[in-house]
CSV table of C-alpha atoms in Angstrom, one decimal:
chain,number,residue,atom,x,y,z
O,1,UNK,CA,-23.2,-1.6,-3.6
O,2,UNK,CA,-19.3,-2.1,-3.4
O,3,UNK,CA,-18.7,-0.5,-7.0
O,4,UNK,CA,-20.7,2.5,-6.4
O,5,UNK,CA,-18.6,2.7,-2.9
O,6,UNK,CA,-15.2,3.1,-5.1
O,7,UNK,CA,-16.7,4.7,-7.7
O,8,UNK,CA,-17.8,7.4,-4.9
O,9,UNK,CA,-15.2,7.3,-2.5
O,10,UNK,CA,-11.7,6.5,-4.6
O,11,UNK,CA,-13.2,8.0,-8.0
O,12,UNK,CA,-13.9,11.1,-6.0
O,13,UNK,CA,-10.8,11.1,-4.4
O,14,UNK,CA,-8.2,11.1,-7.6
O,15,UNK,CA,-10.4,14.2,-8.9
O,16,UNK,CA,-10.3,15.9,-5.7
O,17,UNK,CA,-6.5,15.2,-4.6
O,18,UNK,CA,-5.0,13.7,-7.6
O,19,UNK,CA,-3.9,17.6,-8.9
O,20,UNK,CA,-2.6,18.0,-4.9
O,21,UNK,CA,-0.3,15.1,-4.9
O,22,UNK,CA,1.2,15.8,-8.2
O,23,UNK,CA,1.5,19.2,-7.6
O,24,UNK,CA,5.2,19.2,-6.6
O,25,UNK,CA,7.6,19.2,-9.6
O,26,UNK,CA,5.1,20.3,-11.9
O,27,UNK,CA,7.0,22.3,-14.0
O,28,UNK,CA,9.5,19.7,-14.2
O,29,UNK,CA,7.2,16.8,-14.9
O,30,UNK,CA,5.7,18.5,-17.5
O,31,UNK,CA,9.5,19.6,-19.2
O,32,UNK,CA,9.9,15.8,-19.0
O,33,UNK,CA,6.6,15.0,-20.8
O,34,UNK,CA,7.9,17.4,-23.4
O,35,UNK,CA,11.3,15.5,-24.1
O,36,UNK,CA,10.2,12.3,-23.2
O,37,UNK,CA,11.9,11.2,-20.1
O,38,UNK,CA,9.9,11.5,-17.1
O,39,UNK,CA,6.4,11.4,-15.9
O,40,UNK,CA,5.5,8.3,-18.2
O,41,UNK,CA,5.3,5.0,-18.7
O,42,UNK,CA,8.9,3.9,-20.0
O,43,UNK,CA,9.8,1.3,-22.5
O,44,UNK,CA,13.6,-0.2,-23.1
O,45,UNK,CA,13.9,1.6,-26.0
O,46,UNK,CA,13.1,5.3,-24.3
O,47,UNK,CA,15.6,5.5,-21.3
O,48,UNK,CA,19.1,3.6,-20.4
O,49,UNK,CA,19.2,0.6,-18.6
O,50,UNK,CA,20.6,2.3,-15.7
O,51,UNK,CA,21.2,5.6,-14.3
O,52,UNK,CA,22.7,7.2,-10.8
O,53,UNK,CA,21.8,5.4,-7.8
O,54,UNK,CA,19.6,6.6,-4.7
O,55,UNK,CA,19.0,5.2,-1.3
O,56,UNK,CA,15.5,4.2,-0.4
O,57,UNK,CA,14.6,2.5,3.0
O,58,UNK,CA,11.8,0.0,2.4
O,59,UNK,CA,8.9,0.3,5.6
O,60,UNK,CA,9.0,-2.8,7.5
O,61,UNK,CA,5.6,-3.8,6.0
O,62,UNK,CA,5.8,-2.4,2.2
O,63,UNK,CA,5.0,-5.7,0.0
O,64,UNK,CA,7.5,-8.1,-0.9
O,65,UNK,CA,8.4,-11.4,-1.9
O,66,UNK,CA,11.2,-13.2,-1.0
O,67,UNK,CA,13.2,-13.2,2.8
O,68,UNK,CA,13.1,-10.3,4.6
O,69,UNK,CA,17.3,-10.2,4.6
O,70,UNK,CA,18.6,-10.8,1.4
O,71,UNK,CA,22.0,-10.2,-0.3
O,72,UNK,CA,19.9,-8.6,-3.4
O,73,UNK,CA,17.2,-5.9,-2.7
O,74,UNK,CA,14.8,-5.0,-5.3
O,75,UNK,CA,12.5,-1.9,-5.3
O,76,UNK,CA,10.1,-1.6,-8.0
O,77,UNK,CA,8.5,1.8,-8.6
O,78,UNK,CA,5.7,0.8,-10.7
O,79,UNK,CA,2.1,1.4,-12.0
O,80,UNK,CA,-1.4,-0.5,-11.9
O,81,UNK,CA,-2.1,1.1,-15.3
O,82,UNK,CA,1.3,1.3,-17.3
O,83,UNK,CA,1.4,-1.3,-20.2
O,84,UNK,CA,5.2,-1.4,-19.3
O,85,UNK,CA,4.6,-2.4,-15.3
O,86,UNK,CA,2.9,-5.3,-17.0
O,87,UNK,CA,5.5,-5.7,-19.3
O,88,UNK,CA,8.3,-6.1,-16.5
O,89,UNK,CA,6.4,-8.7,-14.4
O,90,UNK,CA,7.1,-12.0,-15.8
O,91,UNK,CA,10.6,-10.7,-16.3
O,92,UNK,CA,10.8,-10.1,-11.8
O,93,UNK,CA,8.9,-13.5,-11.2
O,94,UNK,CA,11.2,-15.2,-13.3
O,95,UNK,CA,14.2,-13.5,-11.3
O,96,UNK,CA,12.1,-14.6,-8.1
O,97,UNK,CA,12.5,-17.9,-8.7
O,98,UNK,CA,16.3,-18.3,-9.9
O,99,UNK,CA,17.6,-16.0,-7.6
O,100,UNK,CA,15.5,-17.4,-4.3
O,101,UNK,CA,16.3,-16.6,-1.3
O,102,UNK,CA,19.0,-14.8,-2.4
O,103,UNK,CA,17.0,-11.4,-3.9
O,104,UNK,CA,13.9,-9.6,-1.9
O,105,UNK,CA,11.5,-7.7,-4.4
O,106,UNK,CA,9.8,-4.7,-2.8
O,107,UNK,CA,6.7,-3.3,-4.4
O,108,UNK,CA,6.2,0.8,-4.5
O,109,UNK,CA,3.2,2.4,-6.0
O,110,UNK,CA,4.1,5.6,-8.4
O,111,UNK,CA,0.6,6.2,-10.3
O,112,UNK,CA,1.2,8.3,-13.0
O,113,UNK,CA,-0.9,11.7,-12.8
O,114,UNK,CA,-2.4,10.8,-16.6
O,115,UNK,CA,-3.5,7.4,-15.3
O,116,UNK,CA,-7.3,7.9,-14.2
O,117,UNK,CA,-7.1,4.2,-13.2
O,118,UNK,CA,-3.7,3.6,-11.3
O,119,UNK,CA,-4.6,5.7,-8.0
O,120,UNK,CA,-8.3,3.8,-7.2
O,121,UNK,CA,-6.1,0.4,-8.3
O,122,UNK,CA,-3.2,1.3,-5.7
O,123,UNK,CA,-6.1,2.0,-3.5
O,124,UNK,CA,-7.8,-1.1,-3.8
O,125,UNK,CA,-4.2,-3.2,-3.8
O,126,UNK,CA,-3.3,-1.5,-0.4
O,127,UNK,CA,-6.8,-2.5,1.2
O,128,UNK,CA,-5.6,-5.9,-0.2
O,129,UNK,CA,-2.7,-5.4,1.9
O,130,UNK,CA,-4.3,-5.3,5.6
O,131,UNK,CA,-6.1,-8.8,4.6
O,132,UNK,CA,-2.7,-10.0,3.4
O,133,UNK,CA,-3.3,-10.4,0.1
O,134,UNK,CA,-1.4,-8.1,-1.5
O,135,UNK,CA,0.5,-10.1,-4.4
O,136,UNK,CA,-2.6,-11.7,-5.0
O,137,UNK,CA,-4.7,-8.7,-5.5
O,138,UNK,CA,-1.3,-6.8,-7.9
O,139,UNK,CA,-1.2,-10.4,-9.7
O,140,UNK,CA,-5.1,-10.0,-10.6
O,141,UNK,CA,-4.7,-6.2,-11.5
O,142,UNK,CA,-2.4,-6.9,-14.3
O,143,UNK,CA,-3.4,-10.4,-15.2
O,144,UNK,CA,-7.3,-10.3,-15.0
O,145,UNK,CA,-8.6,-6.3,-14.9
O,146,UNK,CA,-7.4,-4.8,-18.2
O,147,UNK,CA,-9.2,-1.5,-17.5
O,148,UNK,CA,-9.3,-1.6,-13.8
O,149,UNK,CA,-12.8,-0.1,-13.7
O,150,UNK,CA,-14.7,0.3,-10.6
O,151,UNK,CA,-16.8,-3.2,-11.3
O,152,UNK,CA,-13.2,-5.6,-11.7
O,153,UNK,CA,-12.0,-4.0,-8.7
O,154,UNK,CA,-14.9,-4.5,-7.3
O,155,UNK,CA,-14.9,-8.3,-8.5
O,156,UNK,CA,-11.0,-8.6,-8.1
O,157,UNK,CA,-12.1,-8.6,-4.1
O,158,UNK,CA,-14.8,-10.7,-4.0
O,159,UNK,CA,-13.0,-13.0,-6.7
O,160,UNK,CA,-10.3,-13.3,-3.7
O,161,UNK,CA,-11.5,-13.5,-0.6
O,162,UNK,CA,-11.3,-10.6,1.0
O,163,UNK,CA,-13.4,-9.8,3.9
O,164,UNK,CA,-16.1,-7.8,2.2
O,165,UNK,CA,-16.8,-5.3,5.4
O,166,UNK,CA,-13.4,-4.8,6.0
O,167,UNK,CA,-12.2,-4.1,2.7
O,168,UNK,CA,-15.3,-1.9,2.0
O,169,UNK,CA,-14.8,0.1,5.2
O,170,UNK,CA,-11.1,1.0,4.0
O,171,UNK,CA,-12.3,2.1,0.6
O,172,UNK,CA,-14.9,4.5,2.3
O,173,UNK,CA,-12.2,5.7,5.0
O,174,UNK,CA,-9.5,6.1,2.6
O,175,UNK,CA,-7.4,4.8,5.3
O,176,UNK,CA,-4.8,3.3,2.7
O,177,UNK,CA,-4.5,6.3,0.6
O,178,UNK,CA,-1.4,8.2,2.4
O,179,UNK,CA,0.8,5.3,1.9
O,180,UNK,CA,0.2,5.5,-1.7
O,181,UNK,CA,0.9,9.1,-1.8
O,182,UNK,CA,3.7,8.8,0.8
O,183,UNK,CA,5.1,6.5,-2.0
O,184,UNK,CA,4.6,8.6,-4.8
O,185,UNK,CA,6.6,11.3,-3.1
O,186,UNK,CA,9.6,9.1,-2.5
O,187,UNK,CA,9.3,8.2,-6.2
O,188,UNK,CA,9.4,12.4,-7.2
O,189,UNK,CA,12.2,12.0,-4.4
O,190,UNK,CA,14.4,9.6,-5.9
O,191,UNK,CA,13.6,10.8,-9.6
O,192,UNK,CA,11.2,7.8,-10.2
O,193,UNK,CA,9.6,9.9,-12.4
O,194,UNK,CA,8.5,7.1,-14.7
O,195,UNK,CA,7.1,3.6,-14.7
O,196,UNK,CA,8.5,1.2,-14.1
O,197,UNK,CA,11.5,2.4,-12.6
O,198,UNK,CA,13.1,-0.1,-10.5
O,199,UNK,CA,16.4,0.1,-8.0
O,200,UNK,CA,18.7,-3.0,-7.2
O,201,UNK,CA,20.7,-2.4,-4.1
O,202,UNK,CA,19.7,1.2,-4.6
O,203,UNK,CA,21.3,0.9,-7.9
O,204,UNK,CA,18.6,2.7,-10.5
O,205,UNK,CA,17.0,0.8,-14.0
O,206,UNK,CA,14.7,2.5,-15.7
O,207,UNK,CA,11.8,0.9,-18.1
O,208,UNK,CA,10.9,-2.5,-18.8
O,209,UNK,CA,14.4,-4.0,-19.4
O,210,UNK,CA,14.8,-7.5,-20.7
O,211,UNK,CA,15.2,-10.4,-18.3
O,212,UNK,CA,18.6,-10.8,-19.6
O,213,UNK,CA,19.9,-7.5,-18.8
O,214,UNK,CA,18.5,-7.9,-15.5
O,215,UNK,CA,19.6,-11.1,-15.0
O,216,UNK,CA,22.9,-9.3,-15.7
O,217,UNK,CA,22.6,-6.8,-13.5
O,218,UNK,CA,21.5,-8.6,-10.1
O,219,UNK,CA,24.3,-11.0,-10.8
O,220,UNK,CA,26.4,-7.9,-10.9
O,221,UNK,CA,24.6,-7.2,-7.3
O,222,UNK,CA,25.1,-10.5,-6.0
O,223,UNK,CA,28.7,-11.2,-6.7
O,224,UNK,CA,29.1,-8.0,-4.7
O,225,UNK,CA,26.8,-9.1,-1.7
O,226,UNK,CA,29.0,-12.5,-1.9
O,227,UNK,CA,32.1,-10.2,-1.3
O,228,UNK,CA,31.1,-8.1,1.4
O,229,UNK,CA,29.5,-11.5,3.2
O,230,UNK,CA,33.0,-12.8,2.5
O,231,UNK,CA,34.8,-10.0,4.0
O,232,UNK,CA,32.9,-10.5,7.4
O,233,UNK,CA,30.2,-8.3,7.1
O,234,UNK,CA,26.8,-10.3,8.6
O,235,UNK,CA,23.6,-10.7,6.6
O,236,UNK,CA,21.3,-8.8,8.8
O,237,UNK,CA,19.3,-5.7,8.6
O,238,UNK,CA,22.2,-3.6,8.4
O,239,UNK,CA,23.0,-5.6,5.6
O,240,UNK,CA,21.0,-3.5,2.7
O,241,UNK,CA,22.2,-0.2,3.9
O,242,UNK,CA,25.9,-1.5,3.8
O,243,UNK,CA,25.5,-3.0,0.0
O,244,UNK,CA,23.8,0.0,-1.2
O,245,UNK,CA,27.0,2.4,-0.1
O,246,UNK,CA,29.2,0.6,-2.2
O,247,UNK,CA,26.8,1.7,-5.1
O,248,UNK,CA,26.3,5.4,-4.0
């Protein structure tokens, strides 16, 4: 019953809309595909570690882990299906937990046009979301669902809890989907063309990067922080629009 709900409802809706929400930029997505820098999943060795910065407000609800105010912001463009958004999670969990309460990691969804799976997994991950079990539904998708078909979604839900009616009911509704395509805009926006393409205090890394290099750079981010915090300024919500000038 559930899997032939997302097989009818999300399934349908990526052939339906997918083309409509990748519409924009076309021309230059497809330029990119051509010379191999946009539009794709990214590996270290395609792009640099790091390229111009861009501002990008987090919604008060997005998911994240770690405090809500921290001197170190981390927004992760990224993709249920891309081989190197799997690739890059051990590497942010590991910076989780030796940064603490000093780095908040925010999750955005940028599925790729070419990834049948990544749109109905997004889906599924945002119906998650309302029940509160968002990092536990984006921990199974990579760990446990290696083709995110419409049976482990389907399982990945049951397997967690979820209140069945509820999560079934968003899945028919397709209540969740604007915030996934609100988020792939921003990515087109911001020239997240590529997964995973993350941004630390607004300050732009593309591809799976080593958790040395990233190690690196947050360090870079917090020494910073440490210095504004120094200088007087308060560590507030104010605070993450005030860090991320310093890198624009």
């Amino acid at each position: 019953m559930i899997v032939a709900i997302i097989a009818g409802t999300v399934g349908a809706a990526v052939g339906a809309s997918g083309a409509v929400l990748w519409q924009r930029g076309t021309t230059r997505r497809m330029t990119a595909l051509r010379t191999g820098t946009a539009g794709q999943s990214i590996s270290p060795s395609q792009m640099p570690a790091a390229t111009g910065p861009s501002r990008i407000e987090p919604r008060s609800d997005d998911p994240t882990r770690g405090p809500a105010v921290a001197k170190v912001t981390l927004i992760e463009f990224a993709d249920f299906q891309c081989p190197f958004s799997a690739q890059l999670r051990p590497t942010l969990m590991r910076l989780q937990r030796d940064f603490g309460k000093d780095l908040r990691i925010v999750w955005k969804h940028s599925p790729l046009a070419f990834h049948s799976r990544a749109m109905p997994a997004a889906i599924v991950a945002e119906s998650a979301r309302e029940q509160g079990k968002f990092w536990e539904m984006h921990d199974k998708l990579f760990t446990d669902s290696p083709s995110l078909s419409d049976e482990e979604l389907s399982s990945a839900a049951e397997d967690l809890g979820l209140d069945m009616t509820r999560f079934v009911d968003s899945i028919r509704t397709q209540r969740d989907r604007s915030r996934v395509e609100e988020d792939a805009r921003l990515a087109t926006l911001v020239g997240a063309t590529g997964t995973p393409t993350i941004f630390v205090n607004c300050r732009r890394v593309t591809g799976a990067q080593p958790y040395e290099q990233m190690r690196t750079i947050v360090e870079q981010e917090l020494m910073k922080a440490e210095k504004l915090a120094e200088s007087g300024i308060p560590l507030d919500e104010r605070f993450y629009d005030r860090i991320c000038s310093e890198n624009l």
